[in-house]
């Protein structure tokens, strides 16, 4: 007899590009009895449970230990149950349909995405500098120490750094567009 | 913060709702601006804040500004022909 699956994994298409659709998808999965449990490996892990009508959202806020309790308590009071967090920065919540949104005014919603962008800028700079560093190392290895393995490793690391930097720049642009939409009052 | 949410709902008769993320963002901002100060935690580990003199001044100034705006709006409406209170 085939064993029924108890967990499911669905990769994320990118919260910066697809936030509303992804949160809607989580709700649809909950209706089918797949309850969002954790965010791992850039995707959603679901666990089998009773079908439920739930709505989902996520917030981005760098929390230190002292702030966490108060932060989650405020959300709980507002009807939003904390599901999981990623890097103490991305926090996922669920609530019953009809619960007021976690952001109820434009300026604080814009701040959410501005915080994200500030983090992305720092990450872009770090990845860019790492990439340049590895390229420099590549140059030195080519000139002074002809080690094929070391050259391959530094090339891979440089490529990885620049790819990550490029992905973050795209995310930054998507978030900027989102901020623009909010400011102009367009639907997200 | 539970008290803030409940008080606002009561005062505005459910008309004004503030989301938890908005509330937390505002709380941090007004704390950084020294409009409120953390008083401490009570036995139930609830954080309480008290408003500073600077915070009181800002609130009074803002409420007075909004009252003036509402008065100007009322005046404009009365001046519109055919409008009755």
Short mmCIF file of C-alpha atoms in Angstrom, two decimals:
data_model
loop_
_atom_site.label_atom_id
_atom_site.label_comp_id
_atom_site.label_asym_id
_atom_site.label_seq_id
_atom_site.Cartn_x
_atom_site.Cartn_y
_atom_site.Cartn_z
CA UNK A 1 0.00 0.00 0.00
CA UNK A 2 1.33 3.43 -0.98
CA UNK A 3 2.35 5.51 2.03
CA UNK A 4 0.53 8.84 2.11
CA UNK A 5 2.88 11.81 1.97
CA UNK A 6 2.99 13.81 5.17
CA UNK A 7 5.14 16.69 3.97
CA UNK A 8 5.38 18.66 0.77
CA UNK A 9 7.90 21.17 -0.54
CA UNK A 10 7.10 23.95 -3.01
CA UNK A 11 9.89 26.30 -4.14
CA UNK A 12 9.30 30.01 -3.86
CA UNK A 13 9.11 32.03 -7.08
CA UNK A 14 10.58 34.99 -5.21
CA UNK A 15 8.71 36.90 -2.53
CA UNK A 16 9.92 40.22 -3.93
CA UNK A 17 8.19 39.52 -7.26
CA UNK A 18 5.26 37.45 -6.21
CA UNK A 19 4.39 38.15 -2.57
CA UNK A 20 0.59 38.36 -2.88
CA UNK A 21 0.30 35.30 -5.11
CA UNK A 22 2.54 33.25 -2.86
CA UNK A 23 0.57 34.17 0.26
CA UNK A 24 -2.65 33.36 -1.59
CA UNK A 25 -1.16 30.01 -2.61
CA UNK A 26 -0.41 29.21 1.04
CA UNK A 27 -4.10 29.81 1.81
CA UNK A 28 -5.18 27.55 -1.04
CA UNK A 29 -2.86 24.81 0.19
CA UNK A 30 -4.34 25.13 3.70
CA UNK A 31 -7.83 24.59 2.22
CA UNK A 32 -6.54 21.33 0.74
CA UNK A 33 -5.13 20.21 4.07
CA UNK A 34 -1.49 21.19 3.45
CA UNK A 35 -0.53 23.52 6.26
CA UNK A 36 2.51 25.76 5.83
CA UNK A 37 5.05 24.73 8.46
CA UNK A 38 8.43 26.27 7.65
CA UNK A 39 10.46 28.12 5.01
CA UNK A 40 13.59 26.19 4.01
CA UNK A 41 15.90 26.05 1.02
CA UNK A 42 14.11 29.03 -0.61
CA UNK A 43 10.77 27.24 -0.51
CA UNK A 44 7.73 26.33 1.57
CA UNK A 45 7.46 23.13 3.58
CA UNK A 46 3.90 21.95 4.21
CA UNK A 47 2.64 19.34 6.64
CA UNK A 48 -0.49 17.26 6.24
CA UNK A 49 -3.33 18.38 8.46
CA UNK A 50 -7.01 19.23 8.59
CA UNK A 51 -8.18 21.52 5.79
CA UNK A 52 -8.46 25.04 7.16
CA UNK A 53 -9.43 28.46 5.91
CA UNK A 54 -6.40 30.60 6.60
CA UNK A 55 -4.76 33.76 5.27
CA UNK A 56 -1.01 34.31 5.32
CA UNK A 57 1.41 37.21 5.31
CA UNK A 58 5.04 37.89 5.94
CA UNK A 59 6.95 40.78 7.47
CA UNK A 60 10.58 41.74 7.21
CA UNK A 61 12.10 43.12 10.39
CA UNK A 62 15.55 42.48 11.84
CA UNK A 63 14.75 41.41 15.40
CA UNK A 64 17.15 41.12 18.27
CA UNK A 65 16.44 38.71 21.12
CA UNK A 66 14.93 41.39 23.39
CA UNK A 67 12.51 42.60 20.71
CA UNK A 68 11.18 39.22 19.54
CA UNK A 69 8.76 38.57 22.37
CA UNK A 70 7.06 41.95 22.14
CA UNK A 71 6.97 41.84 18.32
CA UNK A 72 5.25 38.44 18.16
CA UNK A 73 2.94 39.35 21.05
CA UNK A 74 1.68 42.41 19.14
CA UNK A 75 0.97 40.26 16.11
CA UNK A 76 -0.80 37.67 18.23
CA UNK A 77 -2.99 40.39 19.73
CA UNK A 78 -3.81 41.53 16.20
CA UNK A 79 -4.96 37.99 15.34
CA UNK A 80 -1.80 36.86 13.51
CA UNK A 81 -0.12 33.66 14.66
CA UNK A 82 3.61 33.36 14.11
CA UNK A 83 4.57 30.31 12.00
CA UNK A 84 8.30 30.61 11.40
CA UNK A 85 11.14 33.05 10.86
CA UNK A 86 14.12 33.03 8.52
CA UNK A 87 17.43 34.52 9.69
CA UNK A 88 15.48 36.44 12.35
CA UNK A 89 14.50 38.74 9.52
CA UNK A 90 11.60 37.25 7.55
CA UNK A 91 8.61 36.31 9.67
CA UNK A 92 5.60 34.38 8.42
CA UNK A 93 2.15 34.60 9.99
CA UNK A 94 -1.30 33.15 9.52
CA UNK A 95 -4.75 34.26 10.61
CA UNK A 96 -8.41 33.56 10.00
CA UNK A 97 -9.95 35.28 6.95
CA UNK A 98 -11.22 38.74 7.73
CA UNK A 99 -8.36 39.61 10.09
CA UNK A 100 -7.12 43.15 9.35
CA UNK A 101 -3.87 43.30 7.39
CA UNK A 102 -0.64 43.65 9.35
CA UNK A 103 0.06 46.97 7.64
CA UNK A 104 -2.86 49.39 7.67
CA UNK A 105 -1.17 52.51 6.40
CA UNK A 106 0.95 53.44 3.40
CA UNK A 107 3.98 54.90 5.14
CA UNK A 108 4.65 51.90 7.40
CA UNK A 109 4.15 49.54 4.44
CA UNK A 110 6.67 51.56 2.43
CA UNK A 111 9.05 51.29 5.38
CA UNK A 112 8.82 47.49 5.27
CA UNK A 113 10.15 47.48 1.71
CA UNK A 114 12.64 50.28 2.39
CA UNK A 115 14.16 48.19 5.21
CA UNK A 116 14.42 45.28 2.81
CA UNK A 117 16.12 47.49 0.24
CA UNK A 118 18.61 48.82 2.77
CA UNK A 119 19.55 45.25 3.59
CA UNK A 120 19.83 44.40 -0.11
CA UNK A 121 22.16 47.35 -0.77
CA UNK A 122 24.55 46.11 1.92
CA UNK A 123 24.37 42.57 0.54
CA UNK A 124 25.00 43.80 -3.03
CA UNK A 125 28.09 45.70 -1.88
CA UNK A 126 29.39 42.65 0.05
CA UNK A 127 28.83 40.30 -2.89
CA UNK A 128 30.34 42.80 -5.31
CA UNK A 129 33.45 43.25 -3.18
CA UNK A 130 33.77 39.47 -2.72
CA UNK A 131 33.47 38.96 -6.45
CA UNK A 132 36.13 41.58 -7.13
CA UNK A 133 38.31 40.01 -4.46
CA UNK A 134 38.04 36.57 -6.04
CA UNK A 135 38.73 38.02 -9.48
CA UNK A 136 41.83 39.69 -8.08
CA UNK A 137 42.89 36.38 -6.59
CA UNK A 138 42.30 34.78 -9.98
CA UNK A 139 44.63 37.31 -11.58
CA UNK A 140 47.34 36.70 -8.98
CA UNK A 141 47.03 32.94 -9.36
CA UNK A 142 47.29 33.26 -13.14
CA UNK A 143 50.36 35.45 -12.92
CA UNK A 144 52.35 34.00 -10.05
CA UNK A 145 51.07 30.56 -9.06
CA UNK A 146 49.82 28.29 -11.78
CA UNK A 147 47.55 26.07 -9.75
CA UNK A 148 44.62 24.81 -11.81
CA UNK A 149 42.50 23.73 -8.83
CA UNK A 150 42.91 27.01 -6.94
CA UNK A 151 42.13 28.91 -10.14
CA UNK A 152 38.94 26.87 -10.69
CA UNK A 153 37.79 27.41 -7.10
CA UNK A 154 38.40 31.17 -7.17
CA UNK A 155 36.63 31.41 -10.55
CA UNK A 156 33.60 29.53 -9.20
CA UNK A 157 33.51 31.72 -6.09
CA UNK A 158 33.79 34.89 -8.19
CA UNK A 159 30.96 33.70 -10.47
CA UNK A 160 28.85 32.81 -7.44
CA UNK A 161 29.42 36.22 -5.82
CA UNK A 162 28.51 38.11 -8.99
CA UNK A 163 25.43 35.91 -9.58
CA UNK A 164 24.22 36.56 -6.05
CA UNK A 165 24.89 40.28 -6.54
CA UNK A 166 22.91 40.25 -9.79
CA UNK A 167 19.97 38.41 -8.17
CA UNK A 168 19.93 40.96 -5.34
CA UNK A 169 19.98 43.88 -7.77
CA UNK A 170 16.94 42.40 -9.54
CA UNK A 171 15.21 41.96 -6.17
CA UNK A 172 16.09 45.56 -5.25
CA UNK A 173 14.52 46.82 -8.50
CA UNK A 174 11.39 44.71 -7.92
CA UNK A 175 11.08 46.15 -4.39
CA UNK A 176 11.58 49.72 -5.68
CA UNK A 177 8.74 49.13 -8.17
CA UNK A 178 6.61 47.85 -5.34
CA UNK A 179 7.30 50.99 -3.28
CA UNK A 180 6.39 53.11 -6.31
CA UNK A 181 3.10 51.25 -6.70
CA UNK A 182 2.23 51.78 -3.05
CA UNK A 183 3.03 55.50 -3.27
CA UNK A 184 0.86 55.92 -6.35
CA UNK A 185 -1.97 53.96 -4.74
CA UNK A 186 -1.98 51.19 -7.35
CA UNK A 187 -3.02 47.66 -6.42
CA UNK A 188 -0.07 45.37 -5.64
CA UNK B 1 0.41 47.36 23.17
CA UNK B 2 -2.66 45.19 23.73
CA UNK B 3 -4.09 48.20 25.57
CA UNK B 4 -3.25 50.51 22.65
CA UNK B 5 -5.11 48.26 20.18
CA UNK B 6 -8.14 47.85 22.45
CA UNK B 7 -8.27 51.54 23.41
CA UNK B 8 -8.19 52.66 19.79
CA UNK B 9 -10.96 50.28 18.82
CA UNK B 10 -13.08 51.48 21.75
CA UNK B 11 -12.42 55.18 21.18
CA UNK B 12 -13.22 55.07 17.47
CA UNK B 13 -16.01 52.46 17.87
CA UNK B 14 -14.18 50.01 15.64
CA UNK B 15 -13.68 52.55 12.86
CA UNK B 16 -9.96 52.93 13.21
CA UNK B 17 -8.00 49.70 13.05
CA UNK B 18 -4.24 49.56 13.25
CA UNK B 19 -2.35 46.52 12.00
CA UNK B 20 0.27 44.96 14.28
CA UNK B 21 3.17 45.65 11.92
CA UNK B 22 2.09 49.29 11.56
CA UNK B 23 1.75 49.57 15.33
CA UNK B 24 5.17 48.06 15.96
CA UNK B 25 6.80 50.33 13.35
CA UNK B 26 5.20 53.42 14.89
CA UNK B 27 6.11 52.29 18.39
CA UNK B 28 9.78 51.99 17.47
CA UNK B 29 9.76 55.37 15.71
CA UNK B 30 8.18 57.29 18.56
CA UNK B 31 10.51 55.58 21.00
CA UNK B 32 13.54 56.60 18.91
CA UNK B 33 12.17 60.15 18.71
CA UNK B 34 11.89 60.20 22.55
CA UNK B 35 8.14 60.77 22.49
CA UNK B 36 7.68 57.74 24.76
CA UNK B 37 9.98 55.96 27.19
CA UNK B 38 9.90 52.34 28.28
CA UNK B 39 8.67 52.23 31.85
CA UNK B 40 9.55 48.61 32.39
CA UNK B 41 7.84 45.28 32.55
CA UNK B 42 5.07 44.32 34.92
CA UNK B 43 4.58 40.94 36.56
CA UNK B 44 2.96 39.53 33.42
CA UNK B 45 6.02 40.63 31.40
CA UNK B 46 3.94 43.31 29.66
CA UNK B 47 5.94 46.33 28.56
CA UNK B 48 4.57 49.69 29.60
CA UNK B 49 5.53 53.07 28.27
CA UNK B 50 4.95 56.60 29.39
CA UNK B 51 4.76 59.70 27.27
CA UNK B 52 7.51 62.33 27.61
CA UNK B 53 7.06 66.10 27.74
CA UNK B 54 8.32 66.23 24.15
CA UNK B 55 5.70 63.64 23.16
CA UNK B 56 2.91 65.59 24.89
CA UNK B 57 3.91 68.79 23.07
CA UNK B 58 3.84 67.01 19.71
CA UNK B 59 0.41 65.50 20.38
CA UNK B 60 -1.11 68.80 21.52
CA UNK B 61 0.36 70.57 18.48
CA UNK B 62 -0.93 67.90 16.10
CA UNK B 63 -4.44 67.77 17.60
CA UNK B 64 -4.66 71.60 17.44
CA UNK B 65 -3.56 71.53 13.80
CA UNK B 66 -6.22 68.95 12.92
CA UNK B 67 -8.93 70.91 14.77
CA UNK B 68 -7.97 73.99 12.72
CA UNK B 69 -8.12 71.95 9.50
CA UNK B 70 -11.57 70.60 10.43
CA UNK B 71 -12.75 74.18 11.23
CA UNK B 72 -11.52 75.41 7.83
CA UNK B 73 -13.31 72.50 6.17
CA UNK B 74 -16.53 73.29 8.05
CA UNK B 75 -16.28 76.96 7.06
CA UNK B 76 -15.83 76.02 3.41
CA UNK B 77 -18.86 73.73 3.56
CA UNK B 78 -21.08 76.41 5.17
CA UNK B 79 -20.06 78.85 2.44
CA UNK B 80 -21.24 76.47 -0.29
CA UNK B 81 -24.59 77.65 -1.50
CA UNK B 82 -27.49 75.60 -0.28
CA UNK B 83 -25.52 73.62 2.23
CA UNK B 84 -27.22 73.28 5.61
CA UNK B 85 -25.75 71.79 8.81
#
